[in-house]
PDB file of C-alpha atoms (C1' of nucleotides) in Angstrom:
ATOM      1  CA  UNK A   6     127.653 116.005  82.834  1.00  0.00           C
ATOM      2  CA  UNK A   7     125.185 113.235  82.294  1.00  0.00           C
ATOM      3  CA  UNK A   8     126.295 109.984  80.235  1.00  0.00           C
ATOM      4  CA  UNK A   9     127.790 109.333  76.918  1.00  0.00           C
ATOM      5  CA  UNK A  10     125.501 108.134  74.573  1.00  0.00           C
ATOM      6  CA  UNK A  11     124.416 104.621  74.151  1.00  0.00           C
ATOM      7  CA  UNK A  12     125.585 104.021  70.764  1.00  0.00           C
ATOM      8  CA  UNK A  13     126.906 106.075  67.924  1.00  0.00           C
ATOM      9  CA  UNK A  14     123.783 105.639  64.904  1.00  0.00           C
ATOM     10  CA  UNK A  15     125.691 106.554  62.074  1.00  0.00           C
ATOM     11  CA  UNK A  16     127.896 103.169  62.758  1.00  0.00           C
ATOM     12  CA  UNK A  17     124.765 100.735  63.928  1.00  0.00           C
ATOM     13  CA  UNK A  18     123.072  98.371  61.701  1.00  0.00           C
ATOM     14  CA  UNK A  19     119.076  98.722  60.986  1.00  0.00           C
ATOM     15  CA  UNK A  20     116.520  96.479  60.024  1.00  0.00           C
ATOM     16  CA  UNK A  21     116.182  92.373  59.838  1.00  0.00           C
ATOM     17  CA  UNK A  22     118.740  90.552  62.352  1.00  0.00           C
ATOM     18  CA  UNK A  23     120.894  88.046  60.612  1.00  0.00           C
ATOM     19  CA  UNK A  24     121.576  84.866  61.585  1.00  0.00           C
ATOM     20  CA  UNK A  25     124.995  85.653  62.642  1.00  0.00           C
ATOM     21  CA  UNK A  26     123.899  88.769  64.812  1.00  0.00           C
ATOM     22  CA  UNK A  27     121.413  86.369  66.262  1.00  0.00           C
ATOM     23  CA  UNK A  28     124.354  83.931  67.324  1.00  0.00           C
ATOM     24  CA  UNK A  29     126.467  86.402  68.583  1.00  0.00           C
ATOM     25  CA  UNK A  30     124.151  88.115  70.700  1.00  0.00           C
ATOM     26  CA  UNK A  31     122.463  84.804  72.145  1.00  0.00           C
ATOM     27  CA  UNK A  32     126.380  83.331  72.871  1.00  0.00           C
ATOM     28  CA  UNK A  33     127.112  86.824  74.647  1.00  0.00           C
ATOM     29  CA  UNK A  34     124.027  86.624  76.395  1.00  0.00           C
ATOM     30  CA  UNK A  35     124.610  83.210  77.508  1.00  0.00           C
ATOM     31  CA  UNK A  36     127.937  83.963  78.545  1.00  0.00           C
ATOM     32  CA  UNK A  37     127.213  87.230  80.338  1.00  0.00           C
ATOM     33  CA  UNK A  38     123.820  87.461  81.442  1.00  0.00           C
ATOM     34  CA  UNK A  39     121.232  89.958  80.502  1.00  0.00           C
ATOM     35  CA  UNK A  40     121.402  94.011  81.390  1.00  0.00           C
ATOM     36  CA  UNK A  41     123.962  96.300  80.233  1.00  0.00           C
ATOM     37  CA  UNK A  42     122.486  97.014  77.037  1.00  0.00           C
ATOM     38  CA  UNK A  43     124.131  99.855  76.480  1.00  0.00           C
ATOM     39  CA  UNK A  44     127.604  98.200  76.206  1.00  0.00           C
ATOM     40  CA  UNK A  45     126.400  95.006  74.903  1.00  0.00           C
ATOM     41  CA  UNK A  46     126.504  95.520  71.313  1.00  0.00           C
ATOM     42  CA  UNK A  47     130.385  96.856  71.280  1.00  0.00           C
ATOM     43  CA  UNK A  48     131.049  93.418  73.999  1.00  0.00           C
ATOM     44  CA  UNK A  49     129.315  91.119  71.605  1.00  0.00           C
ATOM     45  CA  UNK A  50     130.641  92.356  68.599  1.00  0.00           C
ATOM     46  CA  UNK A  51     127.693  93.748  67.113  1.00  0.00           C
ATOM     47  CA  UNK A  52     126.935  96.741  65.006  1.00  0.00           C
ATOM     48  CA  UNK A  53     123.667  97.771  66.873  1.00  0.00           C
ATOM     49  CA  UNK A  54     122.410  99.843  69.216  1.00  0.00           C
ATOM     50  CA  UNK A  55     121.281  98.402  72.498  1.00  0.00           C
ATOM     51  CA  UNK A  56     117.978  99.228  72.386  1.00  0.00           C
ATOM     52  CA  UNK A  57     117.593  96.857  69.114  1.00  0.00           C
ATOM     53  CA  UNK A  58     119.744  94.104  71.159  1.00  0.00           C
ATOM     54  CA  UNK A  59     117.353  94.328  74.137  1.00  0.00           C
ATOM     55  CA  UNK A  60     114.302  94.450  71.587  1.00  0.00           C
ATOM     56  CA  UNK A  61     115.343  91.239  69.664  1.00  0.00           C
ATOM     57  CA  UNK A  62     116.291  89.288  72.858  1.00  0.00           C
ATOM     58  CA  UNK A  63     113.002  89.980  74.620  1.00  0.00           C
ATOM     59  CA  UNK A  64     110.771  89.389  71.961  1.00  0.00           C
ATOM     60  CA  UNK A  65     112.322  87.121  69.748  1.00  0.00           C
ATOM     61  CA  UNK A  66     115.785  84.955  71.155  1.00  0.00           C
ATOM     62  CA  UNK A  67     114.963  84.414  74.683  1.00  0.00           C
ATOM     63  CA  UNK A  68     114.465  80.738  75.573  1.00  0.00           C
ATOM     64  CA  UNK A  69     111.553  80.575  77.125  1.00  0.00           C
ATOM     65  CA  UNK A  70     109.173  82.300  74.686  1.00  0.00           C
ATOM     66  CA  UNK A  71     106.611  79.817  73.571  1.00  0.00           C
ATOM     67  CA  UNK A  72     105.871  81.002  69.566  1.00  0.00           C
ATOM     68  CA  UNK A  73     103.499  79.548  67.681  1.00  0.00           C
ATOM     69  CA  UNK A  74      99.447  80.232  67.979  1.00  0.00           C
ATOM     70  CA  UNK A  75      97.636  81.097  70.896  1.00  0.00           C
ATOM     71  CA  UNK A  76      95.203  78.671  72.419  1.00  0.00           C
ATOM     72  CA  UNK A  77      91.773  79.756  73.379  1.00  0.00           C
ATOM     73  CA  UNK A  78      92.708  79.990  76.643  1.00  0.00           C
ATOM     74  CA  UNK A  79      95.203  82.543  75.974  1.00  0.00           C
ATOM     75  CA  UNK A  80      92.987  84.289  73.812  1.00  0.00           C
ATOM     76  CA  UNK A  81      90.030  84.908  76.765  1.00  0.00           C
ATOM     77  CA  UNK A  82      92.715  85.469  79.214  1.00  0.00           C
ATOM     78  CA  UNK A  83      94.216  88.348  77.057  1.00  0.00           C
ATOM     79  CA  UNK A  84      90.912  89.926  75.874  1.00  0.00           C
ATOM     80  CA  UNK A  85      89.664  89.224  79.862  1.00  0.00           C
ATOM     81  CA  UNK A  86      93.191  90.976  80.827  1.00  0.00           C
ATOM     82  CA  UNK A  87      92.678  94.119  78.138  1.00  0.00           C
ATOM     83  CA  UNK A  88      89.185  94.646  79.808  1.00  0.00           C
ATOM     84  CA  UNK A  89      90.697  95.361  83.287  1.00  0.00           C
ATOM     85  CA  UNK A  90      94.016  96.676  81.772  1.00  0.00           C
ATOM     86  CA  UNK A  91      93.510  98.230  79.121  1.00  0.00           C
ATOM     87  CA  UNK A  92      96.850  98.348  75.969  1.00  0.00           C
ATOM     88  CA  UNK A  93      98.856  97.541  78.987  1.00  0.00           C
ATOM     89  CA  UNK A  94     100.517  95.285  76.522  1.00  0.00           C
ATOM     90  CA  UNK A  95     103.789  94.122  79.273  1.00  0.00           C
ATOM     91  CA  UNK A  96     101.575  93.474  82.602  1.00  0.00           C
ATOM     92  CA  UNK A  97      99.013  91.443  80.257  1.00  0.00           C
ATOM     93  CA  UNK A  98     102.276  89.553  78.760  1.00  0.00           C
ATOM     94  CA  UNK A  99     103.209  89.387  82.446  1.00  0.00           C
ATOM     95  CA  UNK A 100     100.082  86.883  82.783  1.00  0.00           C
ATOM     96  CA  UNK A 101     101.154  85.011  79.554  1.00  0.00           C
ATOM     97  CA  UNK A 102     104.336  82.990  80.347  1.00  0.00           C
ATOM     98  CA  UNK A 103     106.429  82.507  77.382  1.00  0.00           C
ATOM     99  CA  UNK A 104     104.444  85.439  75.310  1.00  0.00           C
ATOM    100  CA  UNK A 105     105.677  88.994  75.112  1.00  0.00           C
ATOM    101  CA  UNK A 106     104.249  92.316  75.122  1.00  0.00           C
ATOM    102  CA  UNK A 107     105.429  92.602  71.228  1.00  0.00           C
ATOM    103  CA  UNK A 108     103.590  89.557  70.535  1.00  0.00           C
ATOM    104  CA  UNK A 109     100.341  90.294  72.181  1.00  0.00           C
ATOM    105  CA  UNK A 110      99.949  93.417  71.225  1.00  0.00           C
ATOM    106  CA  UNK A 111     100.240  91.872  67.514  1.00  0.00           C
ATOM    107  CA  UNK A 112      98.019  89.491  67.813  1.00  0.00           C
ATOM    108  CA  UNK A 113      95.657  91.649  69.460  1.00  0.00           C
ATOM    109  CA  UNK A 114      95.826  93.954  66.396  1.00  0.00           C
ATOM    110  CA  UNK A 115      95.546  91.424  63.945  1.00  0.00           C
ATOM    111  CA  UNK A 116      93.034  88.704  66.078  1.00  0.00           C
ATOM    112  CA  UNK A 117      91.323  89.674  68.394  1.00  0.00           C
ATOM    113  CA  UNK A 118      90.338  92.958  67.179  1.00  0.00           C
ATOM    114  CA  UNK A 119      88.424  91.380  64.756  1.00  0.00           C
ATOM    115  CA  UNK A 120      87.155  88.813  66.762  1.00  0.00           C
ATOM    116  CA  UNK A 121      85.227  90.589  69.231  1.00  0.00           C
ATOM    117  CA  UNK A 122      84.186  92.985  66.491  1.00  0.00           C
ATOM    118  CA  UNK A 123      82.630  89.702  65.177  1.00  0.00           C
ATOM    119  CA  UNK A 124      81.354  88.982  68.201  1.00  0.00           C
ATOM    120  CA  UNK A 125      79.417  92.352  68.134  1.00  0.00           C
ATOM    121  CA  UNK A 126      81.658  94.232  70.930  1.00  0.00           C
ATOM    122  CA  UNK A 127      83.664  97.198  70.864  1.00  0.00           C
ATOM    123  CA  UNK A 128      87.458  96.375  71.208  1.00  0.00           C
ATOM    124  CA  UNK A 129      88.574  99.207  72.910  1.00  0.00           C
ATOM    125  CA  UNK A 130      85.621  99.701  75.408  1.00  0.00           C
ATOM    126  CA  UNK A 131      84.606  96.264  76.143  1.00  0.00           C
ATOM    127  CA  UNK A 132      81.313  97.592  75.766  1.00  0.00           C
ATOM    128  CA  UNK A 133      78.519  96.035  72.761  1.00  0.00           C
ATOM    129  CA  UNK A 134      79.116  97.849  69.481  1.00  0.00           C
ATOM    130  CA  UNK A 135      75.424  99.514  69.734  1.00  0.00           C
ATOM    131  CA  UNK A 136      75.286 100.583  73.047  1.00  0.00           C
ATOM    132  CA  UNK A 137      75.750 103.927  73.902  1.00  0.00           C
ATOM    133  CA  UNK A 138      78.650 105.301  76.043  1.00  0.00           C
ATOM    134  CA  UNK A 139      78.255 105.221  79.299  1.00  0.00           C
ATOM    135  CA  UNK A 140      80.174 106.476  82.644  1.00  0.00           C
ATOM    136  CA  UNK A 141      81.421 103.648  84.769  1.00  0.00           C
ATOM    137  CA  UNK A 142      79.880 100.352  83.897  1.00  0.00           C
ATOM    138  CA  UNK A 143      82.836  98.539  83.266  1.00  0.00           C
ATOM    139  CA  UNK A 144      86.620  99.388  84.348  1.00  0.00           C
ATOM    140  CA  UNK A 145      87.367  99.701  81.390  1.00  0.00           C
ATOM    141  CA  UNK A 146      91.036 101.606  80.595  1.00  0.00           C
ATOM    142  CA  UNK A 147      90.892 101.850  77.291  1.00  0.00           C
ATOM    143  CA  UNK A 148      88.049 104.707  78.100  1.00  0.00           C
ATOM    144  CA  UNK A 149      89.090 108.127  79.248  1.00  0.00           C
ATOM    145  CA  UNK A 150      89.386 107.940  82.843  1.00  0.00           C
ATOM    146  CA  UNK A 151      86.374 109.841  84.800  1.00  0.00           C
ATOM    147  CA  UNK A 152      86.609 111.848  87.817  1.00  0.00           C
ATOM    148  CA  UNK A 153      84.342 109.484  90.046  1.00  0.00           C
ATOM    149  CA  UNK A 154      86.657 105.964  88.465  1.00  0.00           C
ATOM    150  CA  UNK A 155      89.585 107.045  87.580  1.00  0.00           C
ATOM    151  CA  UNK A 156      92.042 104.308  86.392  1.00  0.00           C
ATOM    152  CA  UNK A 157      94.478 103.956  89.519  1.00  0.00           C
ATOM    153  CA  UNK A 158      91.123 103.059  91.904  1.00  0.00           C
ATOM    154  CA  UNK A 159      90.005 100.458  89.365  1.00  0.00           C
ATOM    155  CA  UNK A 160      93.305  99.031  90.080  1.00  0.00           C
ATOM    156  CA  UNK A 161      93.315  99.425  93.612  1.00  0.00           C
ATOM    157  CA  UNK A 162      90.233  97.542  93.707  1.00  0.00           C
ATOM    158  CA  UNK A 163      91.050  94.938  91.976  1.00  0.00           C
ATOM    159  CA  UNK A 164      94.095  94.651  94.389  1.00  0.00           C
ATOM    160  CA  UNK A 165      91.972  94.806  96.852  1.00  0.00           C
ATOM    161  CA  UNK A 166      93.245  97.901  98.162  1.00  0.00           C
ATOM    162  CA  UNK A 167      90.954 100.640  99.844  1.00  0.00           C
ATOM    163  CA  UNK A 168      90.876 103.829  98.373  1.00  0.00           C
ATOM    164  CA  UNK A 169      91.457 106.328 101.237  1.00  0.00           C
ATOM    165  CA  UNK A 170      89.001 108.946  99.574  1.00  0.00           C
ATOM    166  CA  UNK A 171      86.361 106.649  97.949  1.00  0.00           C
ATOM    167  CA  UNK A 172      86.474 103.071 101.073  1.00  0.00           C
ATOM    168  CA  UNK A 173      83.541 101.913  98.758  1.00  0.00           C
ATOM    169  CA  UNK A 174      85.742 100.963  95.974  1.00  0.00           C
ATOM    170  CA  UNK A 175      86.630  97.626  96.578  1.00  0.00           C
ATOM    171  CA  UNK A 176      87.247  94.250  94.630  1.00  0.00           C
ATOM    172  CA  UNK A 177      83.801  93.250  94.918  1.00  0.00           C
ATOM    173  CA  UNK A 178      83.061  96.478  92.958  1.00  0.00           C
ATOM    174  CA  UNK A 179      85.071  94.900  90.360  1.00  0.00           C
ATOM    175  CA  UNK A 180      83.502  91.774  90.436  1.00  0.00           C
ATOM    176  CA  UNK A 181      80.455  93.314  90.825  1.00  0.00           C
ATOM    177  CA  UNK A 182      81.796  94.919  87.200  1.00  0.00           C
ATOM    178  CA  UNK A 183      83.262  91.869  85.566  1.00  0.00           C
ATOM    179  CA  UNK A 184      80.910  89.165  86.431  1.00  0.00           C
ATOM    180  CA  UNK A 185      82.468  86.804  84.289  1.00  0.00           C
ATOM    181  CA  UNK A 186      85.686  87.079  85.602  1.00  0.00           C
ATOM    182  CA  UNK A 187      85.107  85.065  88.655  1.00  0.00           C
ATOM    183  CA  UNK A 188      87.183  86.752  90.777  1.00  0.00           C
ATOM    184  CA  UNK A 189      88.967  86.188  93.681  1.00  0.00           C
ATOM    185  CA  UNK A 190      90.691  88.847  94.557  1.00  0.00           C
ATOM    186  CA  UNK A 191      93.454  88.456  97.187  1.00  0.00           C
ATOM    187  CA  UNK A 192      96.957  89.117  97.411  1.00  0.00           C
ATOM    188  CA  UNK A 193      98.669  87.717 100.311  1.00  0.00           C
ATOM    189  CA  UNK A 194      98.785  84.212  99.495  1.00  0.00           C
ATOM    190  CA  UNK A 195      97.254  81.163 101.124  1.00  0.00           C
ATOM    191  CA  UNK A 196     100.067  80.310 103.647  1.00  0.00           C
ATOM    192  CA  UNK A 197      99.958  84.051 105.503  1.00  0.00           C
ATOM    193  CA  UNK A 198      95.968  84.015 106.271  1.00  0.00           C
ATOM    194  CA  UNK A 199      97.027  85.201 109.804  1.00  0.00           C
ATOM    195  CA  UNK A 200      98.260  88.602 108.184  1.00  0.00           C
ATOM    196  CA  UNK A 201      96.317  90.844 106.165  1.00  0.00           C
ATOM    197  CA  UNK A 202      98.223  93.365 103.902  1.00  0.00           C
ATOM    198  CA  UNK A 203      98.114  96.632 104.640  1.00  0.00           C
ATOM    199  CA  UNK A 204      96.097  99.482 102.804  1.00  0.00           C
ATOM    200  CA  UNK A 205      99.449 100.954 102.191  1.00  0.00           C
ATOM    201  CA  UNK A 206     101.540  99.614  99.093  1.00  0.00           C
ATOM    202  CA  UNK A 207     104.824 100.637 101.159  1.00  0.00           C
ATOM    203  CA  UNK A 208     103.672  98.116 104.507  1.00  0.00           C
ATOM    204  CA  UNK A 209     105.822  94.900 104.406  1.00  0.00           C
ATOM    205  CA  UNK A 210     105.261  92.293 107.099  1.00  0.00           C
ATOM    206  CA  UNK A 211     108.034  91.796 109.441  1.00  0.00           C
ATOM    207  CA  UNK A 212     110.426  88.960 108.191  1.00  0.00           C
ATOM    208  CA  UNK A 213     109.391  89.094 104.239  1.00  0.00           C
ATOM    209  CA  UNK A 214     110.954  90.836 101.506  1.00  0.00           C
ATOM    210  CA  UNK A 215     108.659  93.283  99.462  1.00  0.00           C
ATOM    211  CA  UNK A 216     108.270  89.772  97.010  1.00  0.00           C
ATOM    212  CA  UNK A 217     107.194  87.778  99.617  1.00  0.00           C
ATOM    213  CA  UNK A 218     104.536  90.052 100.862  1.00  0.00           C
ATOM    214  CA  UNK A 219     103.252  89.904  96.899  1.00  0.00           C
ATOM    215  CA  UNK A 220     103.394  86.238  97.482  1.00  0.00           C
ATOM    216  CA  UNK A 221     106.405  86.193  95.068  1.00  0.00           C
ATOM    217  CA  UNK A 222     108.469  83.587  97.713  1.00  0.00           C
ATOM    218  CA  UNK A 223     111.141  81.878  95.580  1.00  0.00           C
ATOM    219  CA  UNK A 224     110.989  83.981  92.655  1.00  0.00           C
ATOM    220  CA  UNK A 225     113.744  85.753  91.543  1.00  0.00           C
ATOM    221  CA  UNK A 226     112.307  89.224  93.547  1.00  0.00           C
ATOM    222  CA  UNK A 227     112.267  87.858  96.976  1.00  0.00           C
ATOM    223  CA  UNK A 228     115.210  88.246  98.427  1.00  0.00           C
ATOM    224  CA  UNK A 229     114.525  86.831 102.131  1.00  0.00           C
ATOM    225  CA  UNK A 230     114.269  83.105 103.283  1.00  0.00           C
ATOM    226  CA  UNK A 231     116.102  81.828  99.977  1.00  0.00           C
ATOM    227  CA  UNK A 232     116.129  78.408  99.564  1.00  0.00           C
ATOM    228  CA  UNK A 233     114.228  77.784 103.027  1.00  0.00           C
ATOM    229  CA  UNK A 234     111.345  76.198 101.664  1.00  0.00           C
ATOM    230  CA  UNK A 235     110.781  73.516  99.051  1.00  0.00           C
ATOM    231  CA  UNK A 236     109.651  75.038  96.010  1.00  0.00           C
ATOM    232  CA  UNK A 237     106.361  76.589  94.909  1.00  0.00           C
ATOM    233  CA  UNK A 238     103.786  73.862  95.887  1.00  0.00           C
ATOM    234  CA  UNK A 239     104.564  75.140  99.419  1.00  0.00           C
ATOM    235  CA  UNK A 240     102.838  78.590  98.490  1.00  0.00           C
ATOM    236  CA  UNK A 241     100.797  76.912  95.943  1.00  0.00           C
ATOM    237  CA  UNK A 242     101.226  80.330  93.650  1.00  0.00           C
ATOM    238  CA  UNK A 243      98.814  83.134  94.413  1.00  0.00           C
ATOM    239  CA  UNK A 244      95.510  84.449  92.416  1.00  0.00           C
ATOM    240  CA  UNK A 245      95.159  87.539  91.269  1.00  0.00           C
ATOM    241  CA  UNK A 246      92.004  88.212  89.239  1.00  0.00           C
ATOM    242  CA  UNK A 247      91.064  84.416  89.696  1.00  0.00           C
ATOM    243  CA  UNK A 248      93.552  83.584  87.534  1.00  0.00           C
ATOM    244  CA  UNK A 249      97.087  81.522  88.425  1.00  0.00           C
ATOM    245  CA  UNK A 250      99.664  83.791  88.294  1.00  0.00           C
ATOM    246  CA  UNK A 251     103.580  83.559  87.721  1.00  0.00           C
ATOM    247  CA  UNK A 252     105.176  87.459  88.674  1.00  0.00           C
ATOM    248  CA  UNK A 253     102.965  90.281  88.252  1.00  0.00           C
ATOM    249  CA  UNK A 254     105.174  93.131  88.929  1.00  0.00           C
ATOM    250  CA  UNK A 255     102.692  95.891  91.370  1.00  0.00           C
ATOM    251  CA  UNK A 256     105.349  98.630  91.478  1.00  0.00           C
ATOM    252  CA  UNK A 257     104.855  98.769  87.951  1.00  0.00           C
ATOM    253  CA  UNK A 258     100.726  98.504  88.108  1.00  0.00           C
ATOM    254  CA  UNK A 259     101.272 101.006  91.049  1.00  0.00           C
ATOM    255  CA  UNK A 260     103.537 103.778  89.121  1.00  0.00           C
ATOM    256  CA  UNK A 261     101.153 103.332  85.814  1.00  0.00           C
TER     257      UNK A 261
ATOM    258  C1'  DA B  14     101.658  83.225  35.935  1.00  0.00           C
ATOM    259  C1'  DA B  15     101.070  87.925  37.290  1.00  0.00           C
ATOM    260  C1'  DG B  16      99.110  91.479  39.911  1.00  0.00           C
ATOM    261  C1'  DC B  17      96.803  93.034  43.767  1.00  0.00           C
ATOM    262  C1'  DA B  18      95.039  93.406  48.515  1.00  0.00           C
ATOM    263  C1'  DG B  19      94.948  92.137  53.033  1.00  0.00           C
ATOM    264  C1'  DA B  20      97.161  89.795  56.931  1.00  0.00           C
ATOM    265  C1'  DC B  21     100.945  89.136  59.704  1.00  0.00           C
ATOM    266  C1'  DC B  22     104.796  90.335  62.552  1.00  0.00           C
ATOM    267  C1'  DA B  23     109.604  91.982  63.381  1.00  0.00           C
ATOM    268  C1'  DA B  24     111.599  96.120  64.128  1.00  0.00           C
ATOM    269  C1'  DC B  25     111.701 101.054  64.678  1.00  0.00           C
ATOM    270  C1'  DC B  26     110.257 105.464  66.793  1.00  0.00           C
ATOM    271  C1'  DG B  27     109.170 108.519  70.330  1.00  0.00           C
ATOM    272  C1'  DC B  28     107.982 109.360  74.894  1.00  0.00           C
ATOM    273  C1'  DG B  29     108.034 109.239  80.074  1.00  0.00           C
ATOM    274  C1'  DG B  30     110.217 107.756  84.200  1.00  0.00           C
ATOM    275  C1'  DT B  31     114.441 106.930  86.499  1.00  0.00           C
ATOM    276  C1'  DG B  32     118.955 107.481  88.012  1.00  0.00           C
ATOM    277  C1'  DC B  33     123.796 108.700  87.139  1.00  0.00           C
ATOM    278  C1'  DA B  34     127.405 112.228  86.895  1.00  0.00           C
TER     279       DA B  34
ATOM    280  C1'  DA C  27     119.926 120.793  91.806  1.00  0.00           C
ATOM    281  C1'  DT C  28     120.372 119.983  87.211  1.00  0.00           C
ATOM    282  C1'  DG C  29     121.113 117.994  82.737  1.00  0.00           C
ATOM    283  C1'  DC C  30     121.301 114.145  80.174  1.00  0.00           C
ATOM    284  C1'  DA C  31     121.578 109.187  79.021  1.00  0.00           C
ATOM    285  C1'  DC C  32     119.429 104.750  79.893  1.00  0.00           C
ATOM    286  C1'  DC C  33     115.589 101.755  80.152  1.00  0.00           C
ATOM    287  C1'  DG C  34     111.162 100.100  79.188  1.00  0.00           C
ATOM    288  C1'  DC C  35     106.840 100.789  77.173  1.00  0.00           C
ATOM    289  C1'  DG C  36     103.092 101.589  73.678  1.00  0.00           C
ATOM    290  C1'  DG C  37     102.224 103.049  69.027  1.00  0.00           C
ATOM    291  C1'  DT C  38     103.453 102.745  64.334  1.00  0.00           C
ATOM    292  C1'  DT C  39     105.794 101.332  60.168  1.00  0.00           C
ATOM    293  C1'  DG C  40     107.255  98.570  56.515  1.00  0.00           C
ATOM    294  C1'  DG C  41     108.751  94.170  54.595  1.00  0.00           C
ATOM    295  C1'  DT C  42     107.143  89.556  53.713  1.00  0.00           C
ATOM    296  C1'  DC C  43     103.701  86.110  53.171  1.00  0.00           C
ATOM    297  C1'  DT C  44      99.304  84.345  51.573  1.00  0.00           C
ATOM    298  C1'  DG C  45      95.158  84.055  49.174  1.00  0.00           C
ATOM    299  C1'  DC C  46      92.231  85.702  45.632  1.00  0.00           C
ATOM    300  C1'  DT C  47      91.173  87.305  40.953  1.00  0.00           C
TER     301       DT C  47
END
DNA sequence: AAGCAGACCAACCGCGGTGCA
DNA sequence: ATGCACCGCGGTTGGTCTGCT
């Protein structure tokens, strides 16, 4: 019944990664590809559980992680993201190339916090500090969901979906909600104007992958018309909340 | 120089969803 | 159909660093 377990914890290290755990689990990673966590550690030689391995790749050894501070940019993108998202510390790191959801959701704690509190607004509302709670001003997840907004048609919206039992909840409600942001909300991208996506998350146009009807041609997800085209310039990338994007993953925004 | 407090951040913990056996 | 392990996520902890007294 069921699987063995992932690792024995009476024989796995704890704590700070040494150096040499770091090399060893980079070179097996380099050699072998991510996934697999589970039998990682006993492939690599290492006396940790996977879940540790899979913790101290993503948010520390991976390549393309960026370290060092955050520009200003990132910094009004993230608290811009938290107002629509709310703690949903992996799909705003999914905006942030080279930053992880670790890292954000540090330097949220320990930054930004603080620096809208300076500013005079509540961190966790989006709201000013002295104004009193009220329903449905902002989309605002960090705030208990209500009955009329609840969190999956603020999301919706700002996918520009329809919501079947409320039609009036669209992405210029959002807007309407976020001045600021600017938005443009659209998700097909620029090259398939003659198609509209469906109301229905499941609909994918004839000849595209799930990806490419995200606009996600030539990323890893899409899986039709490989190597067809020439590269992103011929999509030009997508926007999603005004903003340039790289891979937002919507199953996972769709399950939340 | 020593002690303390606060800031920072890597790592752990626990939970929910998913899928294997 | 069911139980259980895996995976990924968000929250929390604890060690280290830094600045102040």
């Amino acid at each position: 019944m069921g699987r063995s377990p992932c690792c024995e914890k009476a024989h796995t290290n704890k704590g700070a990664w040494t150096k040499e755990e770091d090399e060893r689990l980079i070179a097996y990673i380099r050699a072998h590809g991510e996934g697999c966590w589970r039998s990682l550690p006993k492939a690599a030689g290492l006396l940790r559980c996977g879940k540790s391995c899979r913790l101290r790749w993503i948010n520390y050894l991976r390549p393309d992680l960026k370290r060092g501070n955050f520009t200003e940019e990132e910094d009004e993108l993230i608290i811009k993201l938290h107002s629509l998202l709310g703690n949903k510390w992996s799909l705003i790191a999914g905006r942030l190339p080279g930053r992880t959801d670790n890292e954000i959701k540090n330097y949220w704690n320990t930054h930004i916090r603080r620096k809208l509190l300076n500013r005079g607004i509540d961190p966790a509302t989006h709201r000013p500090l002295n104004e009193p709670a009220q329903d449905a001003t902002t989309i605002s997840f960090a705030a208990a969901p209500s009955k009329q907004e609840p969190r999956d048609d603020a999301i919706a919206a700002a996918l520009g979906y329809k919501n079947e039992n409320n039609p009036t909840t669209t992405a210029a409600t959002v807007q309407e909600r976020c001045p600021d942001l600017n938005l443009e909300l659209r998700i097909s991208p620029p090259c398939q104007q003659q198609h509209q996506p469906d109301a229905s998350m499941g609909m994918v146009e004839e000849n595209h992958c799930f990806a490419c009807s995200l606009g996600l041609q030539n990323s890893k997800e899409c899986s039709c018309r490989r190597g067809a085209s020439g590269g992103s310039s011929a999509h030009g990338g997508y926007d999603f909340l005004g903003l340039k994007t790289s891979v937002l993953d919507f199953r996972t925004l769709e399950m939340k």
